[in-house]
Amino acid sequence: MADDESTRLKRDAARAALALLPERGTIGLGSGSTAKLFIEALAELVRGGRDLVGVPSSRESETLARSLGIPLLADDGPWDIDVCFDGADEVDPQLDVIKGGGGMLTREKIVIAAARSTVLLVDESKLVRALGTTWRVPVEVVAFGHRATAARLSAFGEPRLRLTREGAPFKTDQNCVIYDVATGPIADAPALERDLEHVPGVVTVGLFTGRADRVIVAASSGVRTLVRGARA
Ligand code: 5RP
């Protein structure tokens, strides 16, 4: 089946990312539909003999990478990751982002923290002036007492328990639940990330501030790369 426009743009971003791969080394493999396209493109290079190993940030990416023959390092770490490639849900002009639309935020944050550099791949619909404009902030919460934690989260915006299609609470790879918090446009994303992290029961906040070094943006007019700290 032919790609729709959004998939075509995601594929453009994934292909552009290949130019930032080292000749050999360890690559962080993100999660979500854009990361999936990147993993598929990476696998072609590995099949061609490129000496790259991966650290996947979700069971889903692990299964895909393994099935495509990408060698993977063990879950336990520590890893010496040269560069991590991942998707994002919203990107602001500082290259701070919201992630966790797929619910893999905890492992994504661990893998990104272990990487010397991070490249995010998005289509231009993900660019916003302020985080929280089009997305709620995903917050992964320990299942024990999660409704008490949600009551505390409500100080930051209405928390909505994420559900599966069948209506059951969505469970993460860590067997936690997710609340998507309607913050509205966020004035100070680093401060909100820190404040939410301090709520008892919170495992990971889907705000990733100060983490992305580059963002590859695919638009119908072409692909461009935003670099942290560069003038717009
Ligand atoms: C998963 C993520 C994804 O990277 C994010 O949701 C973007 O997904 P997609 O590439 O499918 O738009 O953070 O937890």
CSV table of C-alpha atoms and ligand atoms in Angstrom, one decimal:
chain,number,residue,atom,x,y,z
A,1,MET,CA,0.0,0.0,0.0
A,2,ALA,CA,1.3,3.5,-0.8
A,3,ASP,CA,2.4,5.7,2.1
A,4,ASP,CA,0.1,8.4,3.3
A,5,GLU,CA,1.6,11.9,3.5
A,6,SER,CA,2.4,11.6,7.2
A,7,THR,CA,4.2,8.3,6.7
A,8,ARG,CA,6.1,9.6,3.7
A,9,LEU,CA,7.4,12.6,5.8
A,10,LYS,CA,8.4,10.3,8.6
A,11,ARG,CA,10.2,8.1,6.2
A,12,ASP,CA,12.0,11.1,4.7
A,13,ALA,CA,13.2,12.1,8.3
A,14,ALA,CA,14.3,8.5,9.0
A,15,ARG,CA,16.3,8.3,5.8
A,16,ALA,CA,17.9,11.7,6.4
A,17,ALA,CA,19.0,10.4,9.8
A,18,LEU,CA,21.2,7.7,8.3
A,19,ALA,CA,23.7,10.4,7.3
A,20,LEU,CA,24.3,11.1,11.1
A,21,LEU,CA,25.3,7.4,11.8
A,22,PRO,CA,28.9,6.7,12.8
A,23,GLU,CA,30.8,4.1,10.7
A,24,ARG,CA,30.7,1.7,13.6
A,25,GLY,CA,29.3,2.0,17.2
A,26,THR,CA,26.3,1.7,19.4
A,27,ILE,CA,23.0,3.3,18.4
A,28,GLY,CA,20.0,4.0,20.7
A,29,LEU,CA,16.9,2.8,19.0
A,30,GLY,CA,13.8,4.8,19.8
A,31,SER,CA,10.1,3.8,19.7
A,32,GLY,CA,7.0,4.8,17.8
A,33,SER,CA,6.2,4.8,14.1
A,34,THR,CA,9.0,7.1,13.0
A,35,ALA,CA,11.6,5.2,15.0
A,36,LYS,CA,10.3,2.0,13.4
A,37,LEU,CA,11.0,3.5,9.9
A,38,PHE,CA,14.5,4.4,11.1
A,39,ILE,CA,15.2,0.9,12.5
A,40,GLU,CA,14.1,-0.6,9.1
A,41,ALA,CA,16.5,1.7,7.3
A,42,LEU,CA,19.3,1.0,9.7
A,43,ALA,CA,18.8,-2.7,9.2
A,44,GLU,CA,19.5,-2.3,5.5
A,45,LEU,CA,22.9,-0.8,6.4
A,46,VAL,CA,23.7,-3.6,8.9
A,47,ARG,CA,22.8,-6.2,6.3
A,48,GLY,CA,25.2,-4.4,4.0
A,49,GLY,CA,28.0,-5.0,6.6
A,50,ARG,CA,27.9,-1.7,8.7
A,51,ASP,CA,29.3,-2.5,12.1
A,52,LEU,CA,26.5,-1.1,14.3
A,53,VAL,CA,24.8,-2.5,17.4
A,54,GLY,CA,21.6,-1.3,19.0
A,55,VAL,CA,20.0,-0.5,22.4
A,56,PRO,CA,16.2,-0.6,22.0
A,57,SER,CA,14.0,1.6,24.2
A,58,SER,CA,10.9,-0.7,24.1
A,59,ARG,CA,10.0,-4.3,23.7
A,60,GLU,CA,8.4,-3.4,20.4
A,61,SER,CA,11.6,-1.9,19.0
A,62,GLU,CA,13.6,-4.8,20.4
A,63,THR,CA,11.4,-7.3,18.6
A,64,LEU,CA,11.6,-5.4,15.3
A,65,ALA,CA,15.3,-4.8,15.5
A,66,ARG,CA,16.0,-8.5,16.3
A,67,SER,CA,13.7,-9.7,13.5
A,68,LEU,CA,15.7,-7.5,11.1
A,69,GLY,CA,19.0,-8.8,12.2
A,70,ILE,CA,20.3,-5.8,14.1
A,71,PRO,CA,22.6,-7.0,16.9
A,72,LEU,CA,21.4,-5.7,20.3
A,73,LEU,CA,23.1,-5.2,23.7
A,74,ALA,CA,21.7,-6.7,26.9
A,75,ASP,CA,19.0,-4.8,28.8
A,76,ASP,CA,21.1,-4.4,31.9
A,77,GLY,CA,23.6,-1.8,30.5
A,78,PRO,CA,25.7,0.1,31.1
A,79,TRP,CA,26.0,1.1,27.4
A,80,ASP,CA,28.3,3.5,25.6
A,81,ILE,CA,25.7,4.8,23.1
A,82,ASP,CA,27.2,7.0,20.4
A,83,VAL,CA,23.9,8.5,19.2
A,84,CYS,CA,20.2,7.8,19.9
A,85,PHE,CA,17.5,8.3,17.3
A,86,ASP,CA,13.9,8.6,18.4
A,87,GLY,CA,10.6,10.3,17.5
A,88,ALA,CA,8.7,13.0,19.5
A,89,ASP,CA,5.2,14.2,19.9
A,90,GLU,CA,5.8,18.0,20.2
A,91,VAL,CA,9.0,20.0,19.7
A,92,ASP,CA,9.4,23.6,20.8
A,93,PRO,CA,11.9,26.2,19.5
A,94,GLN,CA,14.5,25.3,22.2
A,95,LEU,CA,14.3,21.7,21.0
A,96,ASP,CA,12.6,20.7,24.3
A,97,VAL,CA,10.0,18.0,23.5
A,98,ILE,CA,7.1,16.0,24.7
A,99,LYS,CA,7.5,12.2,24.2
A,100,GLY,CA,5.5,9.2,25.4
A,101,GLY,CA,2.6,9.1,23.0
A,102,GLY,CA,3.4,5.4,22.6
A,103,GLY,CA,3.9,4.9,26.4
A,104,MET,CA,7.6,4.0,26.2
A,105,LEU,CA,8.8,7.2,27.9
A,106,THR,CA,10.8,5.6,30.8
A,107,ARG,CA,13.0,3.4,28.7
A,108,GLU,CA,13.3,6.2,26.1
A,109,LYS,CA,14.6,8.6,28.9
A,110,ILE,CA,17.1,5.9,30.1
A,111,VAL,CA,18.5,5.3,26.6
A,112,ILE,CA,18.7,9.0,25.7
A,113,ALA,CA,20.4,9.7,29.0
A,114,ALA,CA,23.0,7.0,28.1
A,115,ALA,CA,23.7,8.5,24.7
A,116,ARG,CA,26.4,11.0,23.9
A,117,SER,CA,24.0,12.7,21.5
A,118,THR,CA,20.3,12.5,20.6
A,119,VAL,CA,18.7,13.1,17.3
A,120,LEU,CA,14.9,13.3,17.1
A,121,LEU,CA,13.0,12.7,13.9
A,122,VAL,CA,9.6,14.4,13.3
A,123,ASP,CA,7.3,15.7,10.6
A,124,GLU,CA,6.6,19.4,10.7
A,125,SER,CA,3.2,18.9,12.3
A,126,LYS,CA,5.1,18.3,15.6
A,127,LEU,CA,6.6,21.8,15.8
A,128,VAL,CA,4.9,24.1,18.3
A,129,ARG,CA,5.7,27.5,19.9
A,130,ALA,CA,5.1,26.1,23.4
A,131,LEU,CA,4.9,22.5,24.6
A,132,GLY,CA,1.5,21.4,25.8
A,133,THR,CA,-0.3,23.2,23.0
A,134,THR,CA,-1.6,20.2,21.1
A,135,TRP,CA,-0.5,17.3,23.5
A,136,ARG,CA,-1.0,16.5,27.1
A,137,VAL,CA,2.1,15.6,29.1
A,138,PRO,CA,2.3,11.9,29.6
A,139,VAL,CA,3.3,10.9,33.1
A,140,GLU,CA,4.2,7.3,34.0
A,141,VAL,CA,2.9,6.4,37.5
A,142,VAL,CA,3.4,3.4,39.8
A,143,ALA,CA,0.2,1.4,39.8
A,144,PHE,CA,0.0,1.3,43.6
A,145,GLY,CA,-2.0,4.3,44.7
A,146,HIS,CA,-2.2,5.7,41.2
A,147,ARG,CA,-5.4,7.5,41.9
A,148,ALA,CA,-3.8,9.3,44.9
A,149,THR,CA,-0.9,10.3,42.6
A,150,ALA,CA,-3.4,11.5,40.0
A,151,ALA,CA,-5.0,13.8,42.7
A,152,ARG,CA,-1.6,15.4,43.2
A,153,LEU,CA,-1.1,15.7,39.4
A,154,SER,CA,-4.3,17.6,39.1
A,155,ALA,CA,-2.5,20.6,40.5
A,156,PHE,CA,-0.7,20.8,37.1
A,157,GLY,CA,-3.7,20.2,34.8
A,158,GLU,CA,-6.5,17.6,34.4
A,159,PRO,CA,-4.9,14.1,34.5
A,160,ARG,CA,-6.6,11.5,32.3
A,161,LEU,CA,-5.8,7.8,32.9
A,162,ARG,CA,-4.6,6.3,29.6
A,163,LEU,CA,-6.8,3.4,28.5
A,164,THR,CA,-6.4,0.6,26.0
A,165,ARG,CA,-8.8,0.2,23.1
A,166,GLU,CA,-10.7,-2.3,25.3
A,167,GLY,CA,-11.0,0.2,28.1
A,168,ALA,CA,-8.5,-1.2,30.5
A,169,PRO,CA,-5.7,0.9,32.0
A,170,PHE,CA,-2.8,1.0,29.6
A,171,LYS,CA,0.2,-0.8,31.2
A,172,THR,CA,3.8,0.2,30.3
A,173,ASP,CA,6.8,-2.1,29.9
A,174,GLN,CA,7.4,-1.5,33.6
A,175,ASN,CA,3.8,-2.5,34.5
A,176,CYS,CA,3.0,1.1,35.4
A,177,VAL,CA,0.0,3.3,34.3
A,178,ILE,CA,0.1,6.6,32.4
A,179,TYR,CA,-1.8,9.8,33.1
A,180,ASP,CA,-1.9,12.3,30.3
A,181,VAL,CA,-2.0,15.7,32.0
A,182,ALA,CA,-3.7,18.7,30.2
A,183,THR,CA,-1.2,21.4,31.2
A,184,GLY,CA,-2.1,23.8,28.3
A,185,PRO,CA,0.8,25.8,26.8
A,186,ILE,CA,3.8,25.4,29.1
A,187,ALA,CA,5.8,28.6,30.0
A,188,ASP,CA,8.8,26.9,31.6
A,189,ALA,CA,9.1,23.3,30.5
A,190,PRO,CA,12.4,22.5,32.5
A,191,ALA,CA,10.7,23.7,35.7
A,192,LEU,CA,7.5,21.7,35.1
A,193,GLU,CA,9.6,18.6,34.3
A,194,ARG,CA,11.4,18.9,37.7
A,195,ASP,CA,8.2,19.7,39.6
A,196,LEU,CA,6.3,16.7,38.1
A,197,GLU,CA,9.3,14.4,38.8
A,198,HIS,CA,9.0,15.3,42.5
A,199,VAL,CA,5.4,14.0,42.9
A,200,PRO,CA,5.5,10.7,44.9
A,201,GLY,CA,4.5,7.8,42.6
A,202,VAL,CA,5.7,9.4,39.4
A,203,VAL,CA,8.2,7.3,37.6
A,204,THR,CA,8.9,9.4,34.5
A,205,VAL,CA,7.6,12.6,33.0
A,206,GLY,CA,7.2,12.8,29.2
A,207,LEU,CA,8.9,16.2,29.1
A,208,PHE,CA,12.4,15.8,27.7
A,209,THR,CA,14.1,19.1,28.2
A,210,GLY,CA,17.7,19.8,27.3
A,211,ARG,CA,18.1,16.3,25.8
A,212,ALA,CA,17.8,16.7,22.0
A,213,ASP,CA,20.9,17.9,20.2
A,214,ARG,CA,19.3,17.9,16.7
A,215,VAL,CA,15.8,17.5,15.4
A,216,ILE,CA,15.4,16.4,11.8
A,217,VAL,CA,12.1,17.9,10.5
A,218,ALA,CA,10.5,16.5,7.3
A,219,ALA,CA,8.1,18.8,5.5
A,220,SER,CA,6.5,18.5,2.0
A,221,SER,CA,9.0,21.3,0.9
A,222,GLY,CA,12.0,19.2,2.1
A,223,VAL,CA,14.0,18.0,5.1
A,224,ARG,CA,15.9,20.4,7.5
A,225,THR,CA,17.9,19.9,10.7
A,226,LEU,CA,17.4,22.0,13.7
A,227,VAL,CA,20.4,22.2,16.0
A,228,ARG,CA,20.2,23.0,19.7
A,229,GLY,CA,21.5,26.5,20.5
A,230,ALA,CA,21.6,27.6,16.9
A,231,ARG,CA,19.8,30.7,15.9
A,232,ALA,CA,16.4,30.1,14.1
B,1,5RP,C1,6.8,6.7,22.2
B,1,5RP,C2,7.3,8.0,21.7
B,1,5RP,C3,7.3,8.3,20.3
B,1,5RP,O1,8.6,8.5,19.9
B,1,5RP,C4,6.4,9.5,20.0
B,1,5RP,O2,5.1,9.2,20.4
B,1,5RP,C5,6.4,9.8,18.4
B,1,5RP,O3,5.7,8.7,17.8
B,1,5RP,P1,5.5,8.6,16.2
B,1,5RP,O4,6.8,8.6,15.6
B,1,5RP,O5,4.7,7.4,16.0
B,1,5RP,O6,4.7,9.9,15.8
B,1,5RP,O7,7.7,8.9,22.5
B,1,5RP,O8,6.7,6.7,23.6
